[in-house]
Short mmCIF file of C-alpha atoms and ligand atoms in Angstrom, two decimals:
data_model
loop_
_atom_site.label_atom_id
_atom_site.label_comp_id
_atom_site.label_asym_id
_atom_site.label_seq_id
_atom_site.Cartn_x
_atom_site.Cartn_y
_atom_site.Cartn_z
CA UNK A 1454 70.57 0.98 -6.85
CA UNK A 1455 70.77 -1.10 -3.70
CA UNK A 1456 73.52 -1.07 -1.57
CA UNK A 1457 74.75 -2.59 1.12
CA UNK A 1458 77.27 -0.88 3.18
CA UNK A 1459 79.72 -2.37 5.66
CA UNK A 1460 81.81 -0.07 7.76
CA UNK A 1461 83.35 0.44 11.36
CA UNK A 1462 79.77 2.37 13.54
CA UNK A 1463 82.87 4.28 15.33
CA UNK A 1464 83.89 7.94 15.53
CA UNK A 1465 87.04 6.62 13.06
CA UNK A 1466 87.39 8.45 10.09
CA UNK A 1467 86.37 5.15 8.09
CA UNK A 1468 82.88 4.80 9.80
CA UNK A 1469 82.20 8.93 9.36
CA UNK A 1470 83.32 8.73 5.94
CA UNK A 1471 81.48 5.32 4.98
CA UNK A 1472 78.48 7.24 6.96
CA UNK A 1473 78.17 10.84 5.49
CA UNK A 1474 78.93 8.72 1.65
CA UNK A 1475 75.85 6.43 2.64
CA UNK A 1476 73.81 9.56 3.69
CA UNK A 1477 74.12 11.31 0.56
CA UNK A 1478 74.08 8.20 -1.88
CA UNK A 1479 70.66 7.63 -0.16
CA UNK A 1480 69.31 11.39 -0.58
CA UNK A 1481 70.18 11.04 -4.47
CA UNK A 1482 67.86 8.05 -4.18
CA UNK A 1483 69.59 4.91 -4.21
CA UNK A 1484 68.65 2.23 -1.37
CA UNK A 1485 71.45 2.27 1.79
CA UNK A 1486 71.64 -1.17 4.04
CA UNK A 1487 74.26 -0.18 6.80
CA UNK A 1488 75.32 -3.55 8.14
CA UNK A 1489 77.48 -3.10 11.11
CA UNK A 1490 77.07 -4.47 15.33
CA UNK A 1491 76.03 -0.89 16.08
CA UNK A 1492 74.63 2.67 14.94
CA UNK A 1493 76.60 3.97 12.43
CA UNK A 1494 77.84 7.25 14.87
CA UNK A 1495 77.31 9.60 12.11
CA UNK A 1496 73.44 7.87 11.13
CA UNK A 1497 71.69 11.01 12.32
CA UNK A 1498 67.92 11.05 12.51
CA UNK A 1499 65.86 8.20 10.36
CA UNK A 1500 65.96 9.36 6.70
CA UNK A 1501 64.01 7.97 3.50
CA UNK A 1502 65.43 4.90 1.98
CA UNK A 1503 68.35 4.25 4.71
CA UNK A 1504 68.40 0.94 6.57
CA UNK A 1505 70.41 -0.42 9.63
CA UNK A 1506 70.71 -4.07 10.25
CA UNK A 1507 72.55 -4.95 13.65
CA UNK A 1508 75.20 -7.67 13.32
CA UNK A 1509 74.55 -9.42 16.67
CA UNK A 1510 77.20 -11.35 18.54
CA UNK A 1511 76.31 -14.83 19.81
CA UNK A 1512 75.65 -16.01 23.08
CA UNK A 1513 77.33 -19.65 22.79
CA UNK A 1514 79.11 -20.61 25.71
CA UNK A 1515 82.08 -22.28 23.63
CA UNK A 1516 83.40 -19.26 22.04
CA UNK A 1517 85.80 -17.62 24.00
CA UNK A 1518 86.65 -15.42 21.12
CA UNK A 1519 82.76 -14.48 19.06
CA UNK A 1520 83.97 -15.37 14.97
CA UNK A 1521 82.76 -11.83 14.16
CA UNK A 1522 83.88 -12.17 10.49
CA UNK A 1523 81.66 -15.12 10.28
CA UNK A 1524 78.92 -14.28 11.73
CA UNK A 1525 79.43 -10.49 9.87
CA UNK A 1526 79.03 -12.78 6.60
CA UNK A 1527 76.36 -14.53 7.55
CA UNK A 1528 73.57 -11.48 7.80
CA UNK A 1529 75.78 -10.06 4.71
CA UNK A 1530 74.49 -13.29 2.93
CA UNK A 1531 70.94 -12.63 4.59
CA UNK A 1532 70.63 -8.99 3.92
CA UNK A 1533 72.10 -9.63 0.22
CA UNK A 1534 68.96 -11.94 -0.25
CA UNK A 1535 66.30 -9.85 1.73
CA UNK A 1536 66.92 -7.14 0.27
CA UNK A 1537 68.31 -8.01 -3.60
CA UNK A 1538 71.16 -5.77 -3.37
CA UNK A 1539 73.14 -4.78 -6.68
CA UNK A 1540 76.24 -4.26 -4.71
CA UNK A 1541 78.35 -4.58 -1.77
CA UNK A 1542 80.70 -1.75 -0.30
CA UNK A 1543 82.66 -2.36 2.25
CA UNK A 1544 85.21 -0.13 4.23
CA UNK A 1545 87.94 -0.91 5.69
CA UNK A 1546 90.22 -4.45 4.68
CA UNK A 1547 89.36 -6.49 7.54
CA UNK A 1548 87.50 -8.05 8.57
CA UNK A 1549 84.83 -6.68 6.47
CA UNK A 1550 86.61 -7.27 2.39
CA UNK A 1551 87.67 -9.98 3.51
CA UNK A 1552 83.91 -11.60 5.22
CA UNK A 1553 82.69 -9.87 1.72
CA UNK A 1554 84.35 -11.82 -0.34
CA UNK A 1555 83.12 -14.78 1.50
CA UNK A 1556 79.46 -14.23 1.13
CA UNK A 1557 79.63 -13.05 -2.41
CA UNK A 1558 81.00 -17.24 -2.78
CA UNK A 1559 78.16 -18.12 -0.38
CA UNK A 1560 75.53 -16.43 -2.58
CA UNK A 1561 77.47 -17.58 -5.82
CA UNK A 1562 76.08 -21.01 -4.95
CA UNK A 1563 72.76 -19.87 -4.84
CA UNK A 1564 73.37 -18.94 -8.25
CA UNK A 1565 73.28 -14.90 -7.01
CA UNK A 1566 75.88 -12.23 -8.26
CA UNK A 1567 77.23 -9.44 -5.90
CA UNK A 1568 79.96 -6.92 -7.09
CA UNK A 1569 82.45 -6.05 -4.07
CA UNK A 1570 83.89 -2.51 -3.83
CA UNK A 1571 86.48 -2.28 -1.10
CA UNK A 1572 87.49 0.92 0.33
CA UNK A 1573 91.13 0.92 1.84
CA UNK A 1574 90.91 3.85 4.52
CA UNK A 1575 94.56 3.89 5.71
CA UNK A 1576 95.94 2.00 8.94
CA UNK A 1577 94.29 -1.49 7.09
CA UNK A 1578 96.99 -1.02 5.01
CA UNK A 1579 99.94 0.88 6.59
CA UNK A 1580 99.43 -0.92 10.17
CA UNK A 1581 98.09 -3.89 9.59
CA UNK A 1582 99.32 -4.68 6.08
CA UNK A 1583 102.77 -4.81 7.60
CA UNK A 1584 101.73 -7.52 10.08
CA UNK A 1585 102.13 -11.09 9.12
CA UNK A 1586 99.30 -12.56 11.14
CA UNK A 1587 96.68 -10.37 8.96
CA UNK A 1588 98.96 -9.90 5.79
CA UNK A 1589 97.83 -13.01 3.95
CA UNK A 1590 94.13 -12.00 4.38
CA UNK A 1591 94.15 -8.63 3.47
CA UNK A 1592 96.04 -9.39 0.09
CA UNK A 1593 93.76 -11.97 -0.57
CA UNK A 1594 90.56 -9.73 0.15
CA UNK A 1595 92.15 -6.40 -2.40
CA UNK A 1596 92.75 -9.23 -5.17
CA UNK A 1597 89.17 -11.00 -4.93
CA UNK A 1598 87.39 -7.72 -4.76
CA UNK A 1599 85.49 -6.72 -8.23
CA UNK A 1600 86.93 -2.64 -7.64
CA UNK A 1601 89.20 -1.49 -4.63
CA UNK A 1602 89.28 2.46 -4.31
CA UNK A 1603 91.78 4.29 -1.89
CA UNK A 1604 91.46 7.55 -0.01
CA UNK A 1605 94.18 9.20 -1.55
CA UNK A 1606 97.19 8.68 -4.39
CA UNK A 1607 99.82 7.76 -1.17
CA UNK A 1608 97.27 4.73 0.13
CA UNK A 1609 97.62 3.57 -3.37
CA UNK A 1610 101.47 3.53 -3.77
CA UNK A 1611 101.31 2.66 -0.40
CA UNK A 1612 98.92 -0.64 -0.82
CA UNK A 1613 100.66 -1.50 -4.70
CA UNK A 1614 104.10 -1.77 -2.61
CA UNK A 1615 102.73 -4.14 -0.12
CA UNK A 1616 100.69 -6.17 -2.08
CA UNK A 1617 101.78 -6.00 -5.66
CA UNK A 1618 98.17 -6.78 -6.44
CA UNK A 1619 98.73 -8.31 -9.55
CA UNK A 1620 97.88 -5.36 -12.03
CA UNK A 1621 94.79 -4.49 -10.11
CA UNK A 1622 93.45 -1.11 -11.36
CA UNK A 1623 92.57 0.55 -7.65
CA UNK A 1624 91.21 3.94 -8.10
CA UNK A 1625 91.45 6.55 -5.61
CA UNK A 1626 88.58 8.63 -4.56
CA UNK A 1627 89.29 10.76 -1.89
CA UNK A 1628 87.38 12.00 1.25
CA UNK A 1629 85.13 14.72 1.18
CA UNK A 1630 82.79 17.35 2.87
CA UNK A 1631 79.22 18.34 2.64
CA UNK A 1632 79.66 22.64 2.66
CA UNK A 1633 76.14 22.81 4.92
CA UNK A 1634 77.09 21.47 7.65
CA UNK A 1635 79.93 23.60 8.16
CA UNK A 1636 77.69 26.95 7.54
CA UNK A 1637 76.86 27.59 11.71
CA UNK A 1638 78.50 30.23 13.31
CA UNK A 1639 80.55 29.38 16.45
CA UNK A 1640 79.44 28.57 20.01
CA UNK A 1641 80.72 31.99 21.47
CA UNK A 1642 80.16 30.95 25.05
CA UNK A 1643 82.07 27.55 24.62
CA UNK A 1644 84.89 29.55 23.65
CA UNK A 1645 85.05 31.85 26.41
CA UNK A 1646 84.58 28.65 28.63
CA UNK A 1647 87.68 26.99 26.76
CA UNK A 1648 89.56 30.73 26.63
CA UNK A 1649 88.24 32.84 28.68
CA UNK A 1650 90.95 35.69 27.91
CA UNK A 1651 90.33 35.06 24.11
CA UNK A 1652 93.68 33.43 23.86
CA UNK A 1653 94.33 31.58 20.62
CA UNK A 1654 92.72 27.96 20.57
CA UNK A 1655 95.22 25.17 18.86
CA UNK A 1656 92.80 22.07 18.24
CA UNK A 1657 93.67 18.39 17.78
CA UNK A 1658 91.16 15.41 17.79
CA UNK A 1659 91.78 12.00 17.38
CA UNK A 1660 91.29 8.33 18.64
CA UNK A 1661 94.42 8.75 20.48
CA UNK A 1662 96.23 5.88 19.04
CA UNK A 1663 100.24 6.07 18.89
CA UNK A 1664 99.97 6.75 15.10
CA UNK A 1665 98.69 10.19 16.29
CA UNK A 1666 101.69 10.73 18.01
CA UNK A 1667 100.13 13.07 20.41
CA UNK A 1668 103.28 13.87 22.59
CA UNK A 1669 104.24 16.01 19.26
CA UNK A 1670 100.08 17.48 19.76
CA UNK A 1671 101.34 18.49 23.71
CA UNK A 1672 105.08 19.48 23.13
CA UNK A 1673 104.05 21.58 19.55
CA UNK A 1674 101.83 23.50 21.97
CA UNK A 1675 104.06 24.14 24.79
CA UNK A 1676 106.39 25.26 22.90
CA UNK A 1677 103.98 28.01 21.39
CA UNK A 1678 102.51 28.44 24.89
CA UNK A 1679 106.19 28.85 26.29
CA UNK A 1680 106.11 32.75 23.64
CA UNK A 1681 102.16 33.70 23.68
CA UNK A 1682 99.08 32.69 25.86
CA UNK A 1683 97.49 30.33 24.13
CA UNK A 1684 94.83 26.84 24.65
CA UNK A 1685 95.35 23.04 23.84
CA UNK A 1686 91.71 21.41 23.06
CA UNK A 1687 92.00 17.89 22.79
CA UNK A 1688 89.20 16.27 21.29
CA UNK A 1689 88.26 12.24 21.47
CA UNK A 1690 89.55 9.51 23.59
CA UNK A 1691 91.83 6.72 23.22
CA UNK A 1692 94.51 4.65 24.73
CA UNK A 1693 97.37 7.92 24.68
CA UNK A 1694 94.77 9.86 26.19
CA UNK A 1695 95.18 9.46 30.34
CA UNK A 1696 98.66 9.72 30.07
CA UNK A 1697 98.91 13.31 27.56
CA UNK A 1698 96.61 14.72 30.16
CA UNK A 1699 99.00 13.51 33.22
CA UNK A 1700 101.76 14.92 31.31
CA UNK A 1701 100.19 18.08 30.64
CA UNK A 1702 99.43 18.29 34.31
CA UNK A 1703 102.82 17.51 35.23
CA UNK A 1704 104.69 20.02 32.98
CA UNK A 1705 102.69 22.37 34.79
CA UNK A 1706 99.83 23.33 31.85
CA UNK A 1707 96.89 21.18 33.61
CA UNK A 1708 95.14 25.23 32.86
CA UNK A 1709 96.16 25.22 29.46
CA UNK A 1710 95.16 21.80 28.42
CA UNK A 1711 91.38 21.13 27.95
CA UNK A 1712 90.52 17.57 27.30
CA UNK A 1713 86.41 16.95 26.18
CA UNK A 1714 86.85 13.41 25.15
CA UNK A 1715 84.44 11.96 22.20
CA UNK A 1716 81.66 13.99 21.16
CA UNK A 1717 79.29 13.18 18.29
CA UNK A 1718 79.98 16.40 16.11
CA UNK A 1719 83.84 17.85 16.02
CA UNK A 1720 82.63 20.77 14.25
CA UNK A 1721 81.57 22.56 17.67
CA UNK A 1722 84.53 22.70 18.51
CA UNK A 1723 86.53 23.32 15.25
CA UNK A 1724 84.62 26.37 14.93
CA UNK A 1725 85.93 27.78 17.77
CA UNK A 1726 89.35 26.64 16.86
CA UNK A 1727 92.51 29.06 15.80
CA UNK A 1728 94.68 25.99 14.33
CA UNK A 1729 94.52 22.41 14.40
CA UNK A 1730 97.11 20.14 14.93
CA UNK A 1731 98.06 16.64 13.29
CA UNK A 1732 101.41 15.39 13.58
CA UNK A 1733 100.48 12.08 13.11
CA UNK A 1734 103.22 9.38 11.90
CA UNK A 1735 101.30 8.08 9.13
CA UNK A 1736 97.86 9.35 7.87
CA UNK A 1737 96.50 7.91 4.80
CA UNK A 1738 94.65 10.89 4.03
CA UNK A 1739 93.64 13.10 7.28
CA UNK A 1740 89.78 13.63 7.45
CA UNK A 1741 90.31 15.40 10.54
CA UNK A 1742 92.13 17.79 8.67
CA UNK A 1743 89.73 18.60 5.78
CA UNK A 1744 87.11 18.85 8.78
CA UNK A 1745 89.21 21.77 10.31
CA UNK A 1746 89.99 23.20 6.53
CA UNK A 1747 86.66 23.17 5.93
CA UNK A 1748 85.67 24.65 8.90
CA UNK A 1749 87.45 27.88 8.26
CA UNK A 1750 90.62 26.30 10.53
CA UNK A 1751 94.47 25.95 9.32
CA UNK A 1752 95.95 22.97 9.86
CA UNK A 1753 99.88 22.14 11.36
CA UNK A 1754 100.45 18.39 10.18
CA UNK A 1755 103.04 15.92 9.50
CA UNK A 1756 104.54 15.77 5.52
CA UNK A 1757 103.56 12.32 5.66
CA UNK A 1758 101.03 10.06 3.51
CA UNK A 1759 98.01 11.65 1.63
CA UNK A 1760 98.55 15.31 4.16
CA UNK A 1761 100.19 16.44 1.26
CA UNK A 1762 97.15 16.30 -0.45
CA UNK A 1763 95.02 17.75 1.54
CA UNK A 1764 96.98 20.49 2.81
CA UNK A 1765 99.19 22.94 0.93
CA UNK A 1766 102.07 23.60 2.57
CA UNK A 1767 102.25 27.90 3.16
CA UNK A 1768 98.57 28.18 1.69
CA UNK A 1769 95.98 25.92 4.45
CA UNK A 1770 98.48 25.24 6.75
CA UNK A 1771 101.91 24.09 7.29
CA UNK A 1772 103.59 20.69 6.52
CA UNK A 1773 107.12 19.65 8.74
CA UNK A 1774 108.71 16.26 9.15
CA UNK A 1775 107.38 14.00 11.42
CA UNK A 1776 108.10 14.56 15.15
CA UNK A 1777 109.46 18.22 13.96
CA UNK A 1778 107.72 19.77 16.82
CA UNK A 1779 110.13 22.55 17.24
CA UNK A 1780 109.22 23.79 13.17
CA UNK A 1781 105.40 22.87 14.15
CA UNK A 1782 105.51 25.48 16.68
CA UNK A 1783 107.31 28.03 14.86
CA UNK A 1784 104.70 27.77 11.76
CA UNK A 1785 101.97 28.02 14.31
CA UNK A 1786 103.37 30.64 16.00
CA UNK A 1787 104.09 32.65 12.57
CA UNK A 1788 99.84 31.90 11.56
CA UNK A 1789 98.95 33.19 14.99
CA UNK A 1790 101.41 35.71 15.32
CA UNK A 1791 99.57 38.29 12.86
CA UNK A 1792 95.38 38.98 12.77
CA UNK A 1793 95.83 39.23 9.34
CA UNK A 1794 98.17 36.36 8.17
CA UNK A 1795 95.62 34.15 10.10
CA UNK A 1796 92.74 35.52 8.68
CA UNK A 1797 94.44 34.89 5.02
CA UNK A 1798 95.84 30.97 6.27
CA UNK A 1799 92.03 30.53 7.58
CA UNK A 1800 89.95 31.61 4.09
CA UNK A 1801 92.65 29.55 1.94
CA UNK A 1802 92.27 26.61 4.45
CA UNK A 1803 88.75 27.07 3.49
CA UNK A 1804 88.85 27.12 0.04
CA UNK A 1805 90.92 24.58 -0.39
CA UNK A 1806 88.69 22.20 1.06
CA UNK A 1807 86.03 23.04 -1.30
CA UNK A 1808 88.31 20.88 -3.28
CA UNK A 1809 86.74 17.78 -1.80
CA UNK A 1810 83.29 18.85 -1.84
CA UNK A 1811 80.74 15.88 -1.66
CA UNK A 1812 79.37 17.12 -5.29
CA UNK A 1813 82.85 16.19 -6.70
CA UNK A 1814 83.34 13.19 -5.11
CA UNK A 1815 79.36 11.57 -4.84
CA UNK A 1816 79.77 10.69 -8.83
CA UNK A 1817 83.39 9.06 -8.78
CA UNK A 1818 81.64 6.16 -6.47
CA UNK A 1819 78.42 6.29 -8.26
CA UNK A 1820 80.32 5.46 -11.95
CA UNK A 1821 81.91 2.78 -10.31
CA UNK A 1822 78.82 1.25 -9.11
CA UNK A 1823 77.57 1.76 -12.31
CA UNK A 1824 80.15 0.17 -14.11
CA UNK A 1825 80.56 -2.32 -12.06
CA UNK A 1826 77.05 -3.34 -11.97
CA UNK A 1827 76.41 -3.45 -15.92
CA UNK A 1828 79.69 -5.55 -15.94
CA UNK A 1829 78.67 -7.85 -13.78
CA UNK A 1830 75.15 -7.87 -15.32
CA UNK A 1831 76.82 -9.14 -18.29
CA UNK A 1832 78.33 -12.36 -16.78
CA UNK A 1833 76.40 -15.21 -16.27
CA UNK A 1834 75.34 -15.71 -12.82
O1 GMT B 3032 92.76 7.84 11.84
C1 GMT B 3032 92.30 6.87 12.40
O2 GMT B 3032 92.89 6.28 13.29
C2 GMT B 3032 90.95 6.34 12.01
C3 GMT B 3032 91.06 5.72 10.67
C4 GMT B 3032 89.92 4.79 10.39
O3 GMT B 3032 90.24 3.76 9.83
O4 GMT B 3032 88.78 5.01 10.70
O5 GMT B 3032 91.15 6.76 9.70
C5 GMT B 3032 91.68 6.42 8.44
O6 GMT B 3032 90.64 6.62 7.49
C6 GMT B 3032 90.23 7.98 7.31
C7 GMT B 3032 89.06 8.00 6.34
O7 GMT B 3032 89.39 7.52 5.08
C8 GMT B 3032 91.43 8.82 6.83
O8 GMT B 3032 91.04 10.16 6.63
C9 GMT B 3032 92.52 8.75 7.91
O9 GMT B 3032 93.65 9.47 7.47
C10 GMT B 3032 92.91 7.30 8.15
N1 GMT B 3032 93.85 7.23 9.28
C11 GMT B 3032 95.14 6.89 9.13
O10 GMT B 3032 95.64 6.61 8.06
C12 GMT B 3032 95.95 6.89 10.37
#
């Protein structure tokens, strides 16, 4: 099949999963276009049948604001044509359903068909769903699209509350791992750099948005620091960022606290990681959590959206109410507080995430392609 693939080229879970999903459909064979205004992050070295077409901003001198969406739908059209694609997938609502369902009108007029999947990842939904000046659009763009999937059973509820959706089916396919690229054994030397006394390494990474709440990251590990030596690895950059590490400094753990910023592959330092920490105020499903899981790495996290899950509360990790820092600290503290009660939380963290193993979750897109495309073969175009 080819597909054409519109996601966010970021370090955001959307892009990485959009990415790694691209990655394999193309190693099973089918034809990847990657249509985004940079290099998918997660692209990797050039691989057989994967293409990347640059959606390039103009240079005219009356736009003060560049009409991405337009101009997004444009090479869509273009690339749609070039290429004959079967189908369009597109993560994230907007702008990319939403410029989808655009060009699929565009190239209905040149008497061409193309199917729209749109993946909901999360804050689409739970952030900007809830704002009036993008509401409109985004209901508009789940209802015009031929299949709408959702990371997880909460997005779902989640975007049939909002949107009512008028009986659309919208069927949720979750996130997933690929097992071999979590087989390397970890960077010893990075983690005497990061702990040089072998204390125990609590992890968190992030874009550092609010809806990471990372005070909860910095006051869940003081609070464990405060009863056993221990290290805060912050991972990514965002706008929260400057001001954890000032109040780090200020509360007098500037030591403690090691901040990296973004790095291309967060399973460096998950492997050197004790626990990982995300006591986020929403999270539509947590890929940052599987990623520690999967990575041998149990995870402290909000009871809020898909976590639940992901993460079994006692078994991979612990779950608390958000902003519970005080019970985040105690759970961590009761992982870390035994060699062999972390060894047990850190081989079911493991397993568990074999739940979501690409194998599993590789077929639930490619029957909906499937489906969709024989469907839509059917109706005259
Ligand atoms: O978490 C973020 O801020 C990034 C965001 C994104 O849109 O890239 O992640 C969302 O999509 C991921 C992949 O489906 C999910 O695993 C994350 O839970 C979700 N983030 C939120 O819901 C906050």
């Amino acid at each position: 099949m080819r597909i054409g693939f519109v996601c966010y080229p970021t370090f955001g879970g959307s892009g990485v999963v959009a990415t790694e999903l691209g990655k394999a459909l193309a190693a099973k064979g089918h034809e990847l276009h990657f249509i985004t205004y940079s290099e998918p992050a997660r692209m990797g070295s050039l691989k057989s049948n994967m293409y990347y077409h640059e959606v390039r901003l103009s240079n005219y001198p009356l736009f003060d604001f560049q009409p991405y969406e337009l101009i997004l739908t444009s090479k869509m059209v273009e690339i749609a044509m070039q290429h004959r694609l079967d189908l369009l997938h597109v993560h994230y609502a907007i702008p990319h359903a939403s410029a989808a369902v655009m060009a699929r009108a565009i190239l209905a007029t040149k008497g061409l068909n193309l199917p729209i999947v749109t993946t909901l990842h999360g804050t689409d939904i739970t952030l900007l769903g809830k704002d009036p000046a993008f509401e409109p659009v985004i209901s508009y763009a789940i209802n015009e699209s031929d299949a709408v999937t959702t990371v997880s059973k909460s997005l779902k509820s989640d975007t049939l509350n909002l949107f009512g959706c008028d009986g659309k089916s919208i069927e949720c396919i979750p996130n997933f791992i690929c097992p071999k690229q979590y087989t390397g054994s970890p960077d010893e030397e990075l983690r005497k750099h990061i702990a040089p006394e072998g204390q125990p390494i609590l992890t968190h990474i992030s874009n550092f948005r609010p809806v990471k709440r990372v005070d909860d990251v910095l006051a869940t590990f003081i609070e464990v620091r405060k009863n056993i030596p221990a290290k805060l690895l912050l991972v990514g950059d965002g706008p929260d960022r400057s001001r954890i590490e000032k109040r780090a400094e200020e509360l007098g753990y500037r030591d403690d606290v090691i901040c990296i910023g973004k790095i291309k592959n967060p399973i460096e330092p998950l492997r050197i990681s004790d626990l990982f920490l995300l006591p986020s105020e929403t999270e539509s499903f947590g890929l940052a959590a599987l990623e520690a899981m999967a990575s041998g790495v149990p995870v402290i996290a909000s009871n809020t959206g898909g976590l639940p899950e992901v993460i079994e509360h006692g078994v991979s990790g612990f779950l608390h109410e958000v902003g519970d820092t005080q019970a985040m600290a105690k759970s961590a503290l009761n992982i870390l507080g035994s060699p062999l009660r972390l060894e047990a939380f850190q081989k079911q963290a493991k397993a568990r995430s074999e739940a979501f193993h690409i194998d599993t979750v590789l077929p639930k897109y490619e029957g909906l392609y499937n489906r969709l495309v024989s469907e839509e073969g059917a109706l005259p175009t």
